CSV table of C-alpha atoms in Angstrom, one decimal:
chain,number,residue,atom,x,y,z
A,1,MET,CA,0.1,-0.1,0.2
A,2,ASP,CA,3.0,2.3,1.2
A,3,ASN,CA,4.7,1.3,-2.3
A,4,LEU,CA,1.8,2.0,-4.5
A,5,LEU,CA,1.6,5.7,-2.8
A,6,PHE,CA,5.1,6.1,-3.1
A,7,ASN,CA,5.2,5.2,-6.9
A,8,LEU,CA,2.0,7.2,-7.2
A,9,PHE,CA,3.4,10.2,-5.7
A,10,ALA,CA,6.6,9.9,-7.6
A,11,VAL,CA,5.2,9.7,-10.8
A,12,PHE,CA,2.8,12.8,-10.4
A,13,THR,CA,5.9,14.6,-8.8
A,14,VAL,CA,8.1,13.8,-11.8
A,15,ALA,CA,5.4,14.6,-14.3
A,16,CYS,CA,4.8,17.9,-12.9
A,17,ALA,CA,8.6,18.9,-12.8
A,18,LEU,CA,8.6,18.4,-16.4
A,19,GLY,CA,5.7,20.4,-16.8
A,20,VAL,CA,7.5,23.1,-15.5
A,21,VAL,CA,10.2,22.9,-18.0
A,22,PHE,CA,8.5,21.9,-21.0
A,23,ASN,CA,5.8,24.7,-20.4
A,24,ARG,CA,5.7,27.4,-23.1
A,25,ASN,CA,3.4,29.2,-20.6
A,26,THR,CA,4.9,31.1,-17.6
A,27,VAL,CA,1.8,30.8,-15.6
A,28,ALA,CA,1.1,27.2,-16.7
A,29,ALA,CA,4.8,26.6,-15.5
A,30,ALA,CA,4.5,28.3,-12.2
A,31,LEU,CA,1.0,26.1,-11.4
A,32,CYS,CA,2.9,22.8,-12.3
A,33,LEU,CA,5.6,24.0,-9.9
A,34,LEU,CA,2.7,24.2,-7.6
A,35,LEU,CA,1.7,20.6,-8.4
A,36,CYS,CA,4.9,19.4,-8.1
A,37,LEU,CA,5.6,21.0,-4.8
A,38,VAL,CA,2.5,19.1,-4.0
A,39,GLY,CA,3.7,15.6,-4.5
A,40,VAL,CA,6.6,16.1,-2.6
A,41,ALA,CA,4.9,17.4,0.5
A,42,GLY,CA,3.3,13.7,-0.2
A,43,LEU,CA,6.7,12.1,-0.5
A,44,PHE,CA,7.6,13.9,3.1
A,45,ALA,CA,4.4,12.7,4.7
A,46,LEU,CA,5.1,9.2,3.4
A,47,LEU,CA,8.8,9.7,5.1
A,48,ASP,CA,7.4,10.5,8.4
A,49,ALA,CA,8.2,13.9,8.2
A,50,THR,CA,4.7,15.5,8.9
A,51,LEU,CA,5.6,18.7,10.1
A,52,LEU,CA,7.8,19.1,7.1
A,53,ALA,CA,5.0,18.3,4.5
A,54,PHE,CA,3.0,21.1,6.1
A,55,VAL,CA,5.9,23.7,6.2
A,56,LEU,CA,6.3,23.0,2.4
A,57,VAL,CA,2.7,23.2,1.5
A,58,PHE,CA,2.5,26.8,3.4
A,59,VAL,CA,6.1,28.3,2.6
A,60,TYR,CA,6.3,26.7,-1.0
A,61,ALA,CA,3.1,26.2,-2.3
A,62,GLY,CA,1.4,28.9,-0.5
A,63,ALA,CA,4.3,31.8,-0.2
A,64,VAL,CA,6.5,31.1,-2.9
A,65,VAL,CA,4.4,30.4,-5.6
A,66,ALA,CA,1.8,33.2,-4.9
A,67,LEU,CA,4.9,35.4,-5.1
A,68,PHE,CA,6.3,34.0,-8.8
A,69,LEU,CA,2.7,34.2,-10.0
A,70,PHE,CA,2.4,37.7,-8.7
A,71,ILE,CA,5.6,38.7,-10.6
A,72,ILE,CA,4.7,36.9,-13.7
A,73,MET,CA,1.5,38.6,-13.6
A,74,LEU,CA,3.7,42.1,-12.9
A,75,LEU,CA,6.2,41.6,-15.6
A,76,ASP,CA,3.7,39.9,-18.1
A,77,ALA,CA,6.6,37.8,-19.4
A,78,GLN,CA,5.7,35.2,-21.6
A,79,GLY,CA,7.8,32.0,-22.4
A,80,GLY,CA,10.2,33.0,-24.9
A,81,THR,CA,12.0,31.7,-27.6
A,82,ARG,CA,13.8,28.6,-27.8
A,83,ARG,CA,17.5,29.1,-28.9
A,84,PRO,CA,19.5,26.1,-30.2
A,85,PHE,CA,22.0,25.0,-27.9
A,86,GLY,CA,25.7,26.0,-27.8
A,87,ARG,CA,28.6,23.7,-27.3
A,88,MET,CA,28.9,24.4,-23.8
A,89,ALA,CA,25.3,23.4,-23.1
A,90,ILE,CA,25.3,20.4,-24.8
A,91,ALA,CA,28.6,19.0,-23.2
A,92,ALA,CA,27.0,20.3,-20.0
A,93,GLY,CA,24.0,18.2,-20.9
A,94,VAL,CA,25.9,15.1,-21.9
A,95,LEU,CA,28.2,15.3,-18.7
A,96,ALA,CA,25.1,15.6,-16.4
A,97,ALA,CA,23.1,12.9,-18.2
A,98,GLY,CA,26.4,10.4,-17.9
A,99,LEU,CA,26.0,11.3,-14.2
A,100,LEU,CA,22.5,10.7,-13.4
A,101,ALA,CA,22.8,7.7,-15.5
A,102,THR,CA,25.7,6.2,-13.6
A,103,GLY,CA,24.0,7.3,-10.0
A,104,VAL,CA,20.9,5.7,-11.2
A,105,ILE,CA,22.4,2.3,-12.1
A,106,LEU,CA,24.4,2.3,-9.1
A,107,LEU,CA,21.8,2.8,-6.7
A,108,ALA,CA,19.1,0.6,-8.5
A,109,GLY,CA,21.5,-2.1,-8.5
A,110,ALA,CA,22.6,-1.8,-5.0
A,111,THR,CA,21.1,-5.4,-3.9
A,112,GLY,CA,22.9,-5.8,-0.2
A,113,PRO,CA,21.0,-6.6,2.6
A,114,ALA,CA,19.2,-3.7,3.5
A,115,ALA,CA,19.5,-2.5,7.1
A,116,PRO,CA,16.7,-2.9,9.4
A,117,LEU,CA,14.8,0.2,9.2
A,118,PRO,CA,15.0,2.0,12.6
A,119,ALA,CA,11.8,2.9,14.5
A,120,SER,CA,10.1,6.0,13.1
A,121,PRO,CA,11.4,9.1,14.9
A,122,ASP,CA,8.6,10.6,17.2
A,123,ASN,CA,7.0,13.4,14.5
A,124,THR,CA,4.8,15.2,16.4
A,125,LEU,CA,5.0,18.7,16.7
A,126,ALA,CA,7.1,18.5,20.1
A,127,ALA,CA,10.1,16.7,18.8
A,128,PRO,CA,11.4,18.9,16.4
A,129,ALA,CA,10.0,21.9,18.7
A,130,GLN,CA,12.5,20.2,21.5
A,131,LEU,CA,15.5,20.1,18.8
A,132,LEU,CA,15.0,23.9,17.4
A,133,PHE,CA,14.4,25.3,20.7
A,134,THR,CA,17.4,23.5,22.3
A,135,GLN,CA,20.4,22.0,20.3
A,136,TYR,CA,19.5,24.3,17.3
A,137,LEU,CA,18.8,27.5,19.4
A,138,LEU,CA,21.6,29.6,17.6
A,139,PRO,CA,20.9,28.5,13.8
A,140,LEU,CA,17.2,29.5,14.7
A,141,GLN,CA,18.0,32.9,15.8
A,142,VAL,CA,20.6,33.3,13.2
A,143,VAL,CA,17.6,32.4,10.5
A,144,GLY,CA,15.5,34.8,12.2
A,145,PHE,CA,17.9,37.5,11.6
A,146,LEU,CA,18.4,36.6,7.7
A,147,LEU,CA,14.6,36.7,7.1
A,148,LEU,CA,14.9,40.4,8.8
A,149,ILE,CA,17.7,41.2,6.5
A,150,ALA,CA,16.4,39.8,3.6
A,151,MET,CA,13.1,41.4,4.3
A,152,LEU,CA,15.1,44.7,4.6
A,153,GLY,CA,16.9,44.2,1.0
A,154,VAL,CA,14.2,43.5,-0.6
A,155,ILE,CA,12.2,46.6,0.4
A,156,VAL,CA,15.5,48.7,-0.8
A,157,LEU,CA,16.0,46.9,-4.0
A,158,SER,CA,12.3,47.4,-5.1
A,159,LYS,CA,11.7,51.1,-3.4
A,160,ARG,CA,12.8,54.0,-5.9
A,161,PHE,CA,14.9,56.6,-4.1
A,162,GLU,CA,14.5,60.1,-5.0
A,163,GLY,CA,18.1,61.4,-6.2
A,164,LEU,CA,20.1,57.7,-5.9
A,165,GLU,CA,19.2,56.4,-9.1
A,166,ASP,CA,22.8,55.5,-9.6
A,167,ILE,CA,22.7,52.9,-7.1
A,168,LYS,CA,21.1,50.6,-9.1
B,1,MET,CA,5.0,2.6,7.6
B,2,ILE,CA,7.5,3.4,5.2
B,3,PRO,CA,7.6,3.4,1.3
B,4,ALA,CA,9.9,2.0,-1.1
B,5,SER,CA,13.5,1.9,0.1
B,6,LEU,CA,16.1,4.7,0.8
B,7,ASN,CA,17.4,3.7,-2.9
B,8,ALA,CA,14.1,4.4,-4.6
B,9,CYS,CA,13.8,7.7,-3.0
B,10,LEU,CA,17.7,8.8,-4.0
B,11,VAL,CA,17.1,7.8,-7.6
B,12,LEU,CA,13.9,10.0,-7.5
B,13,SER,CA,15.8,12.8,-5.7
B,14,ALA,CA,18.3,12.5,-8.6
B,15,VAL,CA,15.8,12.2,-11.4
B,16,LEU,CA,13.8,15.7,-10.0
B,17,PHE,CA,17.2,17.4,-9.7
B,18,ALA,CA,18.4,16.2,-13.3
B,19,ILE,CA,15.0,18.0,-14.5
B,20,GLY,CA,15.2,20.9,-12.8
B,21,PHE,CA,19.1,21.3,-14.2
B,22,LEU,CA,17.8,20.5,-18.0
B,23,GLY,CA,15.4,23.7,-17.7
B,24,VAL,CA,18.3,25.6,-16.1
B,25,LEU,CA,19.8,24.3,-19.3
B,26,VAL,CA,17.3,24.8,-22.0
B,27,ARG,CA,14.8,27.5,-20.6
B,28,ARG,CA,15.8,31.1,-21.8
B,29,ASN,CA,13.1,33.0,-19.5
B,30,THR,CA,14.9,34.1,-15.9
B,31,LEU,CA,11.6,33.4,-14.4
B,32,ILE,CA,11.3,29.9,-15.3
B,33,ILE,CA,15.1,29.4,-14.8
B,34,TYR,CA,14.4,30.5,-11.3
B,35,MET,CA,11.5,28.0,-10.7
B,36,CYS,CA,14.0,25.3,-12.2
B,37,LEU,CA,16.4,26.5,-9.3
B,38,GLU,CA,13.7,26.1,-7.0
B,39,LEU,CA,12.7,22.4,-8.3
B,40,MET,CA,16.5,21.6,-7.5
B,41,LEU,CA,16.9,22.9,-4.2
B,42,VAL,CA,13.3,21.2,-3.3
B,43,ALA,CA,15.2,17.7,-5.0
B,44,SER,CA,18.0,17.8,-2.6
B,45,THR,CA,15.4,18.2,0.6
B,46,LEU,CA,13.9,15.3,-0.5
B,47,ALA,CA,17.0,13.4,-0.3
B,48,LEU,CA,17.9,14.9,2.9
B,49,VAL,CA,14.6,14.1,4.5
B,50,ALA,CA,14.8,10.5,3.4
B,51,PHE,CA,18.2,10.1,5.1
B,52,SER,CA,16.8,11.3,8.2
B,53,ARG,CA,14.1,8.8,8.0
B,54,TYR,CA,16.2,5.7,7.5
B,55,ASN,CA,18.8,6.8,10.1
B,56,GLY,CA,16.1,7.0,12.7
B,57,THR,CA,16.9,10.8,13.7
B,58,LEU,CA,15.2,14.0,13.2
B,59,ASP,CA,18.2,16.3,12.7
B,60,GLY,CA,18.0,15.8,8.8
B,61,ASN,CA,14.3,17.3,9.1
B,62,VAL,CA,15.8,20.3,11.2
B,63,PHE,CA,18.1,20.8,8.6
B,64,VAL,CA,15.3,20.7,6.0
B,65,PHE,CA,13.5,23.1,8.1
B,66,PHE,CA,16.3,25.8,7.9
B,67,ILE,CA,17.1,25.4,4.1
B,68,LEU,CA,13.2,25.9,3.6
B,69,THR,CA,13.4,29.2,5.4
B,70,VAL,CA,16.6,30.5,3.7
B,71,ALA,CA,14.9,29.4,0.5
B,72,ALA,CA,11.6,31.8,1.0
B,73,ALA,CA,14.4,34.4,1.8
B,74,GLU,CA,16.6,33.8,-1.4
B,75,VAL,CA,13.0,33.5,-3.5
B,76,ALA,CA,12.2,36.9,-1.9
B,77,VAL,CA,15.4,38.9,-2.9
B,78,GLY,CA,15.8,36.9,-6.3
B,79,LEU,CA,12.2,37.8,-7.4
B,80,ALA,CA,13.0,41.8,-6.4
B,81,ILE,CA,16.1,41.3,-8.2
B,82,ILE,CA,14.2,40.6,-11.4
B,83,VAL,CA,11.7,43.3,-11.0
B,84,ALA,CA,14.7,45.6,-10.7
B,85,LEU,CA,16.4,44.4,-13.7
B,86,PHE,CA,13.2,44.4,-16.0
B,87,ARG,CA,12.8,48.1,-14.8
B,88,LYS,CA,16.0,48.9,-16.0
B,89,ARG,CA,15.8,46.6,-19.3
B,90,GLN,CA,12.3,45.8,-19.9
B,91,THR,CA,13.2,42.3,-20.5
B,92,VAL,CA,13.8,38.8,-18.8
B,93,GLN,CA,15.2,36.8,-21.4
B,94,VAL,CA,18.8,36.1,-20.5
B,95,GLU,CA,20.0,36.2,-24.1
B,96,LEU,CA,19.4,39.6,-24.1
B,97,LEU,CA,20.9,40.3,-20.4
B,98,ASN,CA,24.3,39.4,-21.6
B,99,GLN,CA,26.1,43.2,-20.9
B,100,LEU,CA,28.5,41.5,-18.4
B,101,LYS,CA,29.6,38.6,-21.3
B,102,ASP,CA,30.3,41.5,-23.9
């Protein structure tokens, strides 16, 4: 049953990811990204990371994709023409495809005895919170400060200052 | 309850990452390239969550939590830069944004 769900979510996620890449319409690509993130959230839930599944839907599917859509509407930017690939792009593509194929073959071909699966960590809200506010308290504060700095930076970037046009 | 195996999760993560990379290579619209970058980031977090689950610890989950926070900040700043660029150059097509190259 779990395997079936995993395969279902995996196929759904990959299909939506392909939709992001190959959609000519930018808005449709953003909506494909939304569906892809929902698929990944489902996979997180299957991997017993319930909190992260919720956070992914809230932060990514909610805020980030909405921001993308807002900017797409603001700029009215459509898909654009696809140029023939340069030599560098072809080399990079071949290299990346080779690496991916190697990795997939190695991973799929690994047949050693599976390690016994450890018991699921306590995945209620309390356990990650316990970690966040004890062991990872300093990173938590730093990340909060980073969010503040990012907010100020965005305000500076998007506000027009009188007489300071040359800073952009 | 657990899906498939660690290897299946890693293969899926690699495939998602490759699709994102493909998008960065073939697309010419800055916004789509940015979405594909986000896709690559999410693919790597999937691997982290899988490793965390198969080790029976929560530290990987906490790390992904931080990654999501930083990614949110990064998206906001990146999109602000794209908007500022669009104001100045009136385009988001990368082939027209090659002033530094010339």
